[in-house]
């Protein structure tokens, strides 16, 4: 079983739709959680950190469920520019910190 | 300055060449990283430097040799690479090697011929 698992998609949605991605992690020593966005042939960019209390940044809402070991990302009112790969990233405390990337979920937003 | 700068952006090298990738940040970050990313795959960690000391080497072949001359600079020296080493090489930095998110550079797209 992979340490961080995501549905690879692709998710094809129309503009204005709401779309949600989930990510599960297996290591209970996971301590911090992030969503990154990566455009084709570009570097990953930090989208948002994820907290147990949930956090929102404009149209994006991230949630962490430690009991079930999953994190989610909700995008409301999708824009064409949201088309990208969304990477779930987990930091695990193994004595030192190890950062584990999920394989990414591809999103295509169409007009 | 909130950027990580990588040079060169593109590099084509032969299997007998020696080349170096460079990475620079001036955000005062004390952890710096090299990642390798193949097409349609997530980034794979290669090396972690924390406070200018190599703290993680993810069993990377010796044909890749990292160097951290100071807290702002990170190099990756390449020698006798194989075609399968062709990939996007990403440098990243973070405030420290604990719980903070990364800032990535735009990467060096390496082709080994």
Coordinates of N, CA and C in Angstrom, one line a residue:
Chain A
X1 N 0.8 -1.2 0.0 CA 0.0 0.0 0.0 C 0.9 1.2 0.0
X2 N 0.5 2.2 -0.9 CA 1.3 3.4 -0.9 C 1.1 4.3 0.3
X3 N 2.1 5.0 0.7 CA 2.0 5.8 2.0 C 1.0 6.9 1.8
X4 N 0.9 7.5 0.6 CA -0.1 8.6 0.3 C -0.8 8.2 -1.0
X5 N -2.1 8.1 -0.9 CA -2.8 7.6 -2.1 C -3.8 8.7 -2.6
X6 N -3.8 8.9 -3.9 CA -4.8 9.8 -4.4 C -5.4 9.2 -5.7
X7 N -6.6 9.5 -6.0 CA -7.3 9.1 -7.2 C -6.6 9.9 -8.3
X8 N -6.0 9.2 -9.3 CA -5.2 10.0 -10.3 C -6.1 10.8 -11.3
X9 N -7.5 10.5 -11.3 CA -8.4 11.1 -12.2 C -8.1 10.6 -13.7
X10 N -8.3 11.4 -14.7 CA -8.6 12.8 -14.6 C -10.1 13.2 -14.2
X11 N -10.2 14.3 -13.5 CA -11.5 14.8 -13.3 C -11.8 15.9 -14.4
X12 N -12.9 15.6 -15.1 CA -13.3 16.6 -16.2 C -14.5 17.3 -15.7
X13 N -14.5 18.6 -15.5 CA -15.6 19.3 -14.9 C -15.9 20.5 -15.7
X14 N -17.1 21.0 -15.8 CA -17.4 22.3 -16.5 C -17.1 23.5 -15.6
X15 N -16.8 24.6 -16.2 CA -16.6 25.8 -15.4 C -17.8 26.0 -14.5
X16 N -17.5 26.5 -13.3 CA -18.5 26.8 -12.3 C -18.9 25.6 -11.4
X17 N -18.4 24.4 -11.8 CA -18.7 23.2 -11.0 C -17.9 23.2 -9.6
X18 N -18.4 22.4 -8.7 CA -17.7 22.2 -7.5 C -17.0 20.8 -7.6
X19 N -15.8 20.7 -7.2 CA -15.1 19.4 -7.4 C -14.3 19.1 -6.1
X20 N -14.3 17.9 -5.7 CA -13.6 17.5 -4.4 C -12.6 16.4 -4.7
X21 N -11.4 16.5 -4.1 CA -10.4 15.5 -4.2 C -10.1 14.9 -2.7
X22 N -9.9 13.6 -2.6 CA -9.5 13.1 -1.4 C -8.1 12.5 -1.5
X23 N -7.5 12.3 -0.4 CA -6.2 11.8 -0.3 C -6.1 11.0 1.0
X24 N -5.6 9.8 1.0 CA -5.5 9.0 2.2 C -4.0 8.8 2.5
X25 N -3.6 8.7 3.8 CA -2.3 8.4 4.2 C -2.2 7.3 5.2
X26 N -1.1 6.6 5.2 CA -1.1 5.3 6.0 C -0.4 5.5 7.3
X27 N 0.5 6.4 7.4 CA 1.4 6.5 8.6 C 0.8 7.4 9.6
X28 N 0.5 6.8 10.8 CA -0.1 7.6 11.9 C 0.9 8.7 12.4
X29 N 2.2 8.6 12.1 CA 3.1 9.6 12.6 C 3.1 10.8 11.6
X30 N 2.2 10.9 10.7 CA 2.1 12.0 9.8 C 1.7 13.2 10.6
X31 N 2.4 14.3 10.4 CA 2.3 15.5 11.3 C 1.8 16.7 10.6
X32 N 2.1 16.9 9.3 CA 1.6 18.1 8.6 C 1.3 17.7 7.2
X33 N 0.4 18.5 6.6 CA -0.3 18.1 5.4 C -0.5 19.3 4.5
X34 N -0.4 19.1 3.2 CA -0.4 20.2 2.3 C -1.1 19.8 1.0
X35 N -1.6 20.7 0.3 CA -2.0 20.5 -1.1 C -1.1 21.4 -1.9
X36 N -0.5 20.8 -3.0 CA 0.3 21.6 -4.0 C -0.5 21.5 -5.3
X37 N -0.2 22.5 -6.1 CA -0.7 22.5 -7.5 C 0.5 22.5 -8.4
X38 N 0.4 21.7 -9.5 CA 1.4 21.6 -10.5 C 0.8 21.7 -11.9
X39 N 1.2 22.8 -12.6 CA 0.8 22.9 -14.0 C 1.8 22.1 -14.8
X40 N 1.3 21.8 -16.0 CA 2.1 21.0 -17.0 C 3.5 21.6 -17.2
X41 N 4.5 20.8 -17.0 CA 5.9 21.2 -17.2 C 6.3 22.4 -16.3
X42 N 5.7 22.6 -15.2 CA 6.1 23.6 -14.3 C 6.4 22.9 -12.9
X43 N 6.9 23.8 -12.0 CA 7.2 23.2 -10.7 C 5.9 23.2 -9.8
X44 N 5.9 22.3 -8.8 CA 4.8 22.4 -7.8 C 4.7 23.7 -7.1
X45 N 3.6 24.2 -6.8 CA 3.4 25.4 -6.0 C 2.5 25.1 -4.8
X46 N 2.9 25.5 -3.6 CA 2.1 25.3 -2.4 C 0.8 26.0 -2.6
X47 N -0.3 25.2 -2.5 CA -1.7 25.8 -2.6 C -2.1 26.2 -1.2
X48 N -2.1 25.2 -0.3 CA -2.5 25.5 1.1 C -2.1 24.4 2.0
X49 N -1.8 24.8 3.3 CA -1.6 23.8 4.3 C -3.0 23.3 4.8
X50 N -3.0 22.2 5.4 CA -4.3 21.6 5.8 C -4.3 21.4 7.3
X51 N -5.3 21.8 8.0 CA -5.4 21.7 9.4 C -6.6 21.0 9.8
X52 N -6.6 20.4 11.0 CA -7.7 19.6 11.5 C -9.0 20.5 11.6
X53 N -8.8 21.7 11.9 CA -10.0 22.6 12.0 C -10.6 23.0 10.6
X54 N -9.9 22.6 9.6 CA -10.3 23.0 8.2 C -9.8 24.4 8.0
X55 N -9.5 24.6 6.7 CA -9.2 26.0 6.4 C -9.6 26.3 4.9
X56 N -9.9 27.6 4.8 CA -10.5 28.0 3.5 C -9.6 29.2 3.0
X57 N -9.5 29.2 1.6 CA -8.8 30.3 1.0 C -9.5 30.6 -0.3
X58 N -10.4 31.5 -0.2 CA -11.2 31.9 -1.4 C -12.1 30.7 -1.8
X59 N -11.9 30.2 -3.0 CA -12.8 29.1 -3.5 C -12.3 27.7 -3.0
X60 N -11.2 27.7 -2.3 CA -10.6 26.4 -1.9 C -10.8 26.2 -0.4
X61 N -11.2 24.9 -0.1 CA -11.3 24.5 1.3 C -10.6 23.2 1.5
X62 N -9.8 23.1 2.5 CA -9.1 21.9 2.8 C -9.5 21.4 4.2
X63 N -9.5 20.1 4.3 CA -10.0 19.5 5.5 C -9.1 18.3 5.9
X64 N -8.8 18.1 7.1 CA -8.0 17.0 7.6 C -8.9 16.1 8.5
X65 N -8.9 14.8 8.3 CA -9.6 13.9 9.3 C -8.5 13.0 9.8
X66 N -8.0 13.2 11.0 CA -6.9 12.4 11.5 C -7.4 11.0 11.9
X67 N -8.6 10.9 12.3 CA -9.1 9.6 12.7 C -9.2 8.6 11.6
X68 N -9.6 9.2 10.4 CA -9.7 8.3 9.2 C -8.5 8.4 8.3
X69 N -7.6 9.3 8.7 CA -6.3 9.5 7.9 C -6.6 9.8 6.5
X70 N -7.4 10.9 6.3 CA -7.5 11.4 5.0 C -7.6 12.9 5.0
X71 N -7.2 13.5 3.9 CA -7.4 15.0 3.7 C -8.2 15.2 2.4
X72 N -8.8 16.3 2.4 CA -9.6 16.6 1.2 C -9.4 18.0 0.7
X73 N -9.7 18.3 -0.5 CA -9.6 19.6 -1.1 C -10.9 19.8 -1.9
X74 N -11.6 20.9 -1.6 CA -12.8 21.2 -2.3 C -12.6 22.5 -3.1
X75 N -12.9 22.5 -4.4 CA -12.8 23.7 -5.2 C -14.2 24.1 -5.6
X76 N -14.6 25.3 -5.3 CA -15.9 25.8 -5.7 C -15.8 26.7 -6.9
X77 N -16.9 26.8 -7.7 CA -16.9 27.7 -8.8 C -15.6 27.5 -9.7
X78 N -15.4 26.3 -10.2 CA -14.2 26.0 -10.9 C -13.9 27.0 -12.1
X79 N -12.7 27.4 -12.2 CA -12.3 28.2 -13.3 C -11.4 27.4 -14.3
X80 N -11.3 27.9 -15.5 CA -10.5 27.2 -16.5 C -9.0 27.1 -16.0
X81 N -8.6 28.2 -15.3 CA -7.3 28.3 -14.8 C -7.0 27.3 -13.6
X82 N -8.0 26.6 -13.1 CA -7.8 25.7 -12.0 C -7.3 24.3 -12.6
X83 N -7.3 24.2 -13.9 CA -6.8 23.0 -14.6 C -5.4 22.7 -14.2
X84 N -5.1 21.6 -13.6 CA -3.7 21.4 -13.1 C -3.7 20.0 -12.5
X85 N -2.6 19.6 -12.0 CA -2.5 18.4 -11.2 C -2.3 18.8 -9.7
X86 N -3.1 18.2 -8.8 CA -3.2 18.6 -7.4 C -2.5 17.5 -6.6
X87 N -1.4 17.8 -6.0 CA -0.6 16.9 -5.2 C -0.9 17.0 -3.7
X88 N -1.2 15.8 -3.1 CA -1.3 15.7 -1.7 C 0.0 15.4 -1.1
X89 N 0.4 16.2 -0.1 CA 1.8 16.0 0.5 C 1.7 15.9 2.0
X90 N 2.4 14.9 2.5 CA 2.4 14.6 3.9 C 3.8 14.6 4.5
X91 N 4.0 15.3 5.6 CA 5.2 15.2 6.4 C 5.1 14.2 7.5
X92 N 6.0 13.2 7.5 CA 6.0 12.2 8.5 C 7.2 12.3 9.4
X93 N 6.9 12.3 10.7 CA 8.0 12.4 11.7 C 8.6 11.0 12.0
X94 N 9.7 10.7 11.4 CA 10.3 9.4 11.5 C 11.6 9.5 12.3
X95 N 11.7 10.5 13.2 CA 13.0 10.8 13.9 C 13.5 12.0 13.2
X96 N 13.5 12.0 11.9 CA 13.7 13.3 11.2 C 12.4 13.4 10.4
X97 N 12.2 14.5 9.6 CA 10.9 14.6 8.9 C 11.1 14.1 7.5
X98 N 10.2 13.3 7.0 CA 10.2 12.8 5.6 C 8.9 13.4 4.9
X99 N 9.1 13.9 3.8 CA 8.0 14.5 3.0 C 7.6 13.5 1.9
X100 N 6.3 13.1 1.9 CA 5.9 12.1 0.9 C 4.8 12.8 0.0
X101 N 5.0 12.7 -1.3 CA 4.1 13.2 -2.3 C 3.2 12.1 -2.7
X102 N 1.9 12.5 -2.8 CA 1.0 11.6 -3.6 C 1.3 11.7 -5.0
X103 N 0.7 10.8 -5.8 CA 0.9 10.8 -7.3 C 0.2 11.9 -8.0
X104 N -0.8 12.5 -7.3 CA -1.4 13.7 -7.9 C -2.8 13.3 -8.6
X105 N -3.7 14.3 -8.6 CA -5.0 14.1 -9.2 C -5.1 15.2 -10.3
X106 N -5.3 14.7 -11.5 CA -5.4 15.7 -12.6 C -6.8 16.2 -12.8
X107 N -6.9 17.5 -12.9 CA -8.2 18.2 -13.1 C -8.2 19.0 -14.4
X108 N -9.2 18.8 -15.2 CA -9.5 19.6 -16.4 C -10.8 20.3 -16.2
X109 N -10.7 21.6 -16.3 CA -12.0 22.4 -16.2 C -12.2 22.9 -17.6
X110 N -13.4 22.6 -18.1 CA -13.7 23.0 -19.5 C -14.8 24.0 -19.6
X111 N -14.7 24.8 -20.6 CA -15.7 25.9 -20.8 C -17.1 25.3 -21.3
Chain B
X1 N 12.4 38.8 -1.4 CA 12.7 37.8 -2.4 C 12.1 36.5 -1.9
X2 N 11.1 36.0 -2.6 CA 10.4 34.7 -2.2 C 10.6 33.7 -3.3
X3 N 11.8 33.7 -3.9 CA 12.0 32.7 -5.0 C 13.1 31.8 -4.7
X4 N 13.0 30.6 -5.4 CA 14.1 29.7 -5.5 C 14.5 29.7 -7.0
X5 N 15.8 30.1 -7.3 CA 16.2 30.2 -8.7 C 17.1 29.0 -9.0
X6 N 16.8 28.4 -10.2 CA 17.6 27.3 -10.6 C 18.2 27.6 -12.0
X7 N 19.4 27.2 -12.2 CA 20.0 27.3 -13.5 C 20.8 26.0 -13.8
X8 N 20.9 25.7 -15.1 CA 20.2 26.2 -16.2 C 18.7 25.7 -16.2
X9 N 17.9 26.3 -17.0 CA 16.5 25.8 -17.2 C 16.5 24.5 -18.0
X10 N 17.4 24.4 -18.9 CA 17.4 23.2 -19.8 C 18.9 22.8 -19.9
X11 N 19.1 21.5 -20.0 CA 20.5 21.0 -20.1 C 20.4 19.7 -20.9
X12 N 21.3 19.6 -21.9 CA 21.5 18.4 -22.7 C 22.9 18.0 -22.5
X13 N 23.1 16.8 -22.0 CA 24.5 16.3 -21.8 C 24.7 14.9 -22.2
X14 N 25.9 14.6 -22.6 CA 26.3 13.3 -23.0 C 26.7 12.4 -21.8
X15 N 26.7 11.2 -22.0 CA 26.9 10.2 -20.9 C 28.3 10.4 -20.3
X16 N 29.3 11.0 -21.0 CA 30.6 11.1 -20.5 C 30.9 12.5 -19.9
X17 N 29.8 13.4 -20.0 CA 30.0 14.8 -19.6 C 30.0 14.9 -18.1
X18 N 30.5 16.0 -17.6 CA 30.3 16.5 -16.2 C 29.6 17.8 -16.2
X19 N 28.6 18.0 -15.5 CA 27.9 19.2 -15.5 C 27.4 19.5 -14.0
X20 N 26.9 20.7 -13.8 CA 26.4 21.0 -12.5 C 25.1 21.8 -12.6
X21 N 24.2 21.5 -11.7 CA 22.9 22.2 -11.6 C 23.1 23.1 -10.4
X22 N 22.5 24.3 -10.5 CA 22.7 25.3 -9.4 C 21.3 25.7 -8.9
X23 N 21.3 26.0 -7.6 CA 20.0 26.5 -7.0 C 20.4 27.5 -5.9
X24 N 19.6 28.6 -5.9 CA 19.9 29.7 -5.0 C 18.5 30.2 -4.4
X25 N 18.6 30.5 -3.1 CA 17.4 31.2 -2.4 C 18.0 32.2 -1.4
X26 N 17.2 33.2 -1.3 CA 17.6 34.3 -0.3 C 16.4 34.6 0.6
X27 N 15.7 33.5 1.0 CA 14.6 33.7 1.9 C 15.1 33.4 3.4
X28 N 16.3 33.0 3.6 CA 16.8 32.7 4.9 C 16.4 31.3 5.3
X29 N 15.9 30.5 4.3 CA 15.5 29.1 4.6 C 16.8 28.3 4.9
X30 N 16.6 27.4 5.9 CA 17.8 26.6 6.4 C 17.7 25.1 5.9
X31 N 16.7 24.8 5.2 CA 16.6 23.4 4.6 C 16.5 23.6 3.1
X32 N 17.3 22.8 2.3 CA 17.2 22.8 0.9 C 17.2 21.3 0.4
X33 N 16.6 21.1 -0.8 CA 16.3 19.8 -1.2 C 16.5 19.7 -2.7
X34 N 16.9 18.5 -3.1 CA 16.9 18.1 -4.6 C 15.8 17.0 -4.8
X35 N 15.0 17.3 -5.8 CA 14.0 16.3 -6.2 C 14.2 16.0 -7.6
X36 N 13.8 14.8 -8.0 CA 13.8 14.3 -9.4 C 12.3 14.0 -9.8
X37 N 11.9 14.5 -10.9 CA 10.5 14.2 -11.3 C 10.5 13.8 -12.8
X38 N 9.9 12.6 -13.0 CA 9.7 12.1 -14.3 C 8.3 12.4 -14.7
X39 N 8.0 12.4 -16.0 CA 6.7 12.8 -16.6 C 5.6 12.0 -15.9
X40 N 4.6 12.7 -15.6 CA 3.3 12.2 -15.0 C 3.6 11.4 -13.7
X41 N 4.7 11.7 -13.0 CA 5.0 11.1 -11.7 C 5.2 12.2 -10.7
X42 N 5.0 11.9 -9.4 CA 5.3 12.9 -8.4 C 6.8 13.1 -8.2
X43 N 7.2 14.2 -7.6 CA 8.6 14.4 -7.3 C 9.1 13.3 -6.4
X44 N 10.3 12.9 -6.6 CA 11.0 11.9 -5.8 C 12.2 12.6 -5.1
X45 N 12.2 12.5 -3.8 CA 13.3 13.1 -3.0 C 14.6 12.4 -3.3
X46 N 15.7 13.3 -3.5 CA 17.0 12.8 -3.7 C 17.9 13.1 -2.4
X47 N 17.9 14.4 -2.1 CA 18.8 14.8 -1.0 C 18.1 15.9 -0.2
X48 N 18.5 15.9 1.1 CA 18.0 17.0 2.0 C 19.3 17.6 2.7
X49 N 19.4 18.9 2.6 CA 20.4 19.6 3.4 C 19.7 20.4 4.5
X50 N 20.1 20.3 5.7 CA 19.6 21.0 6.8 C 20.7 21.8 7.5
X51 N 20.6 23.1 7.6 CA 21.7 23.9 8.1 C 23.0 23.5 7.5
X52 N 23.0 23.4 6.2 CA 24.2 23.2 5.3 C 24.8 21.8 5.5
X53 N 24.2 21.0 6.2 CA 24.7 19.6 6.3 C 23.8 18.6 5.6
X54 N 24.3 17.6 4.9 CA 23.5 16.6 4.3 C 22.9 15.8 5.3
X55 N 21.5 15.8 5.3 CA 20.8 15.0 6.4 C 20.1 13.8 5.8
X56 N 19.8 13.8 4.5 CA 19.1 12.7 3.9 C 19.7 12.5 2.5
X57 N 20.1 11.2 2.3 CA 20.4 10.8 0.9 C 19.6 9.6 0.6
X58 N 18.6 9.7 -0.3 CA 17.7 8.6 -0.5 C 18.3 7.6 -1.5
X59 N 19.4 7.1 -1.1 CA 20.1 6.0 -1.8 C 20.3 6.4 -3.3
X60 N 20.7 7.6 -3.5 CA 20.9 8.1 -4.8 C 22.3 7.6 -5.4
X61 N 22.3 7.2 -6.6 CA 23.6 6.7 -7.2 C 24.7 7.8 -7.1
X62 N 25.9 7.4 -7.0 CA 27.0 8.3 -6.8 C 27.3 9.2 -8.0
X63 N 26.7 8.9 -9.1 CA 26.9 9.8 -10.3 C 26.2 11.1 -10.0
X64 N 25.4 11.2 -9.0 CA 24.8 12.5 -8.5 C 25.5 12.9 -7.2
X65 N 26.1 14.1 -7.2 CA 26.8 14.5 -6.0 C 26.4 15.9 -5.6
X66 N 25.7 16.0 -4.4 CA 25.2 17.3 -4.0 C 26.3 18.1 -3.3
X67 N 26.1 19.4 -3.2 CA 27.1 20.2 -2.5 C 26.3 21.4 -2.0
X68 N 26.6 21.8 -0.8 CA 25.9 23.0 -0.2 C 27.0 24.0 0.2
X69 N 27.5 24.9 -0.6 CA 28.6 25.8 -0.3 C 28.2 26.8 0.8
X70 N 27.0 27.2 0.9 CA 26.5 28.1 2.0 C 25.0 28.0 2.1
X71 N 24.5 28.7 3.0 CA 23.0 28.5 3.3 C 22.1 28.9 2.2
X72 N 22.6 29.7 1.2 CA 21.8 30.1 0.1 C 21.9 29.3 -1.1
X73 N 23.0 28.5 -1.2 CA 23.3 27.8 -2.5 C 23.3 26.3 -2.3
X74 N 22.8 25.7 -3.4 CA 22.8 24.2 -3.4 C 23.2 23.8 -4.8
X75 N 24.1 22.9 -5.0 CA 24.5 22.4 -6.3 C 24.3 20.9 -6.4
X76 N 24.1 20.5 -7.6 CA 24.0 19.1 -7.9 C 25.0 18.8 -9.0
X77 N 26.1 18.1 -8.7 CA 27.1 17.7 -9.7 C 26.7 16.4 -10.4
X78 N 26.8 16.4 -11.7 CA 26.4 15.3 -12.5 C 27.6 14.7 -13.2
X79 N 27.8 13.4 -13.2 CA 28.9 12.8 -13.9 C 28.5 11.4 -14.4
X80 N 28.8 11.1 -15.6 CA 28.5 9.7 -16.2 C 27.1 9.3 -16.0
X81 N 26.2 10.2 -16.4 CA 24.7 9.9 -16.2 C 24.3 9.0 -17.3
X82 N 23.1 8.4 -17.1 CA 22.5 7.5 -18.1 C 21.3 8.1 -18.7
X83 N 20.9 7.6 -19.8 CA 19.7 8.2 -20.5 C 18.4 8.2 -19.5
X84 N 18.3 7.2 -18.7 CA 17.2 7.1 -17.8 C 17.2 8.1 -16.7
X85 N 18.3 8.9 -16.6 CA 18.4 10.0 -15.6 C 17.7 11.2 -16.1
X86 N 17.3 11.2 -17.4 CA 16.6 12.4 -18.0 C 15.4 12.6 -17.2
X87 N 15.2 13.8 -16.8 CA 14.0 14.2 -15.9 C 14.1 15.7 -15.6
X88 N 13.1 16.1 -14.9 CA 13.0 17.5 -14.3 C 13.6 17.4 -13.0
X89 N 14.7 18.2 -12.7 CA 15.3 18.2 -11.4 C 14.9 19.5 -10.7
X90 N 14.2 19.3 -9.6 CA 13.7 20.4 -8.8 C 14.4 20.7 -7.5
X91 N 14.7 21.9 -7.3 CA 15.3 22.3 -6.0 C 14.2 22.9 -5.2
X92 N 14.2 22.7 -3.9 CA 13.2 23.3 -3.1 C 13.9 23.8 -1.8
X93 N 13.2 24.7 -1.1 CA 13.7 25.1 0.2 C 12.5 25.3 1.1
X94 N 12.8 25.2 2.4 CA 11.8 25.5 3.4 C 12.5 26.1 4.6
X95 N 11.7 26.7 5.5 CA 12.2 27.4 6.6 C 13.2 26.5 7.4
X96 N 12.7 25.3 7.7 CA 13.6 24.3 8.3 C 13.0 23.0 7.9
X97 N 13.7 21.9 8.2 CA 13.3 20.6 7.8 C 12.3 19.9 8.6
X98 N 11.3 20.7 9.1 CA 10.3 20.2 10.0 C 8.9 20.2 9.3
X99 N 8.1 21.1 9.7 CA 6.7 21.0 9.2 C 6.3 22.0 8.2
X100 N 7.2 22.8 7.7 CA 6.8 23.9 6.8 C 6.7 23.4 5.3
X101 N 5.8 24.1 4.6 CA 5.7 23.7 3.2 C 7.0 24.2 2.4
X102 N 7.1 23.7 1.2 CA 8.3 24.0 0.4 C 8.0 25.2 -0.6
X103 N 9.1 25.9 -1.0 CA 9.1 26.7 -2.2 C 10.0 26.0 -3.2
X104 N 9.4 25.7 -4.3 CA 10.2 25.0 -5.4 C 10.7 26.0 -6.4
X105 N 11.9 25.7 -6.9 CA 12.4 26.4 -8.1 C 11.7 25.9 -9.3
X106 N 11.9 26.5 -10.4 CA 11.2 26.1 -11.7 C 11.8 24.9 -12.3
X107 N 13.0 24.5 -11.8 CA 13.5 23.2 -12.3 C 14.5 23.3 -13.4
X108 N 15.3 22.3 -13.6 CA 16.2 22.1 -14.7 C 15.7 20.9 -15.5
X109 N 15.4 21.1 -16.7 CA 14.9 19.9 -17.5 C 16.2 19.3 -18.2
X110 N 16.5 18.1 -17.7 CA 17.8 17.5 -18.1 C 17.5 16.4 -19.1
X111 N 18.3 16.4 -20.2 CA 18.2 15.3 -21.2 C 19.6 14.7 -21.3
X112 N 19.7 13.4 -21.1 CA 21.0 12.7 -21.2 C 21.0 11.9 -22.5
X113 N 22.0 12.2 -23.4 CA 22.0 11.6 -24.7 C 23.2 10.6 -24.8

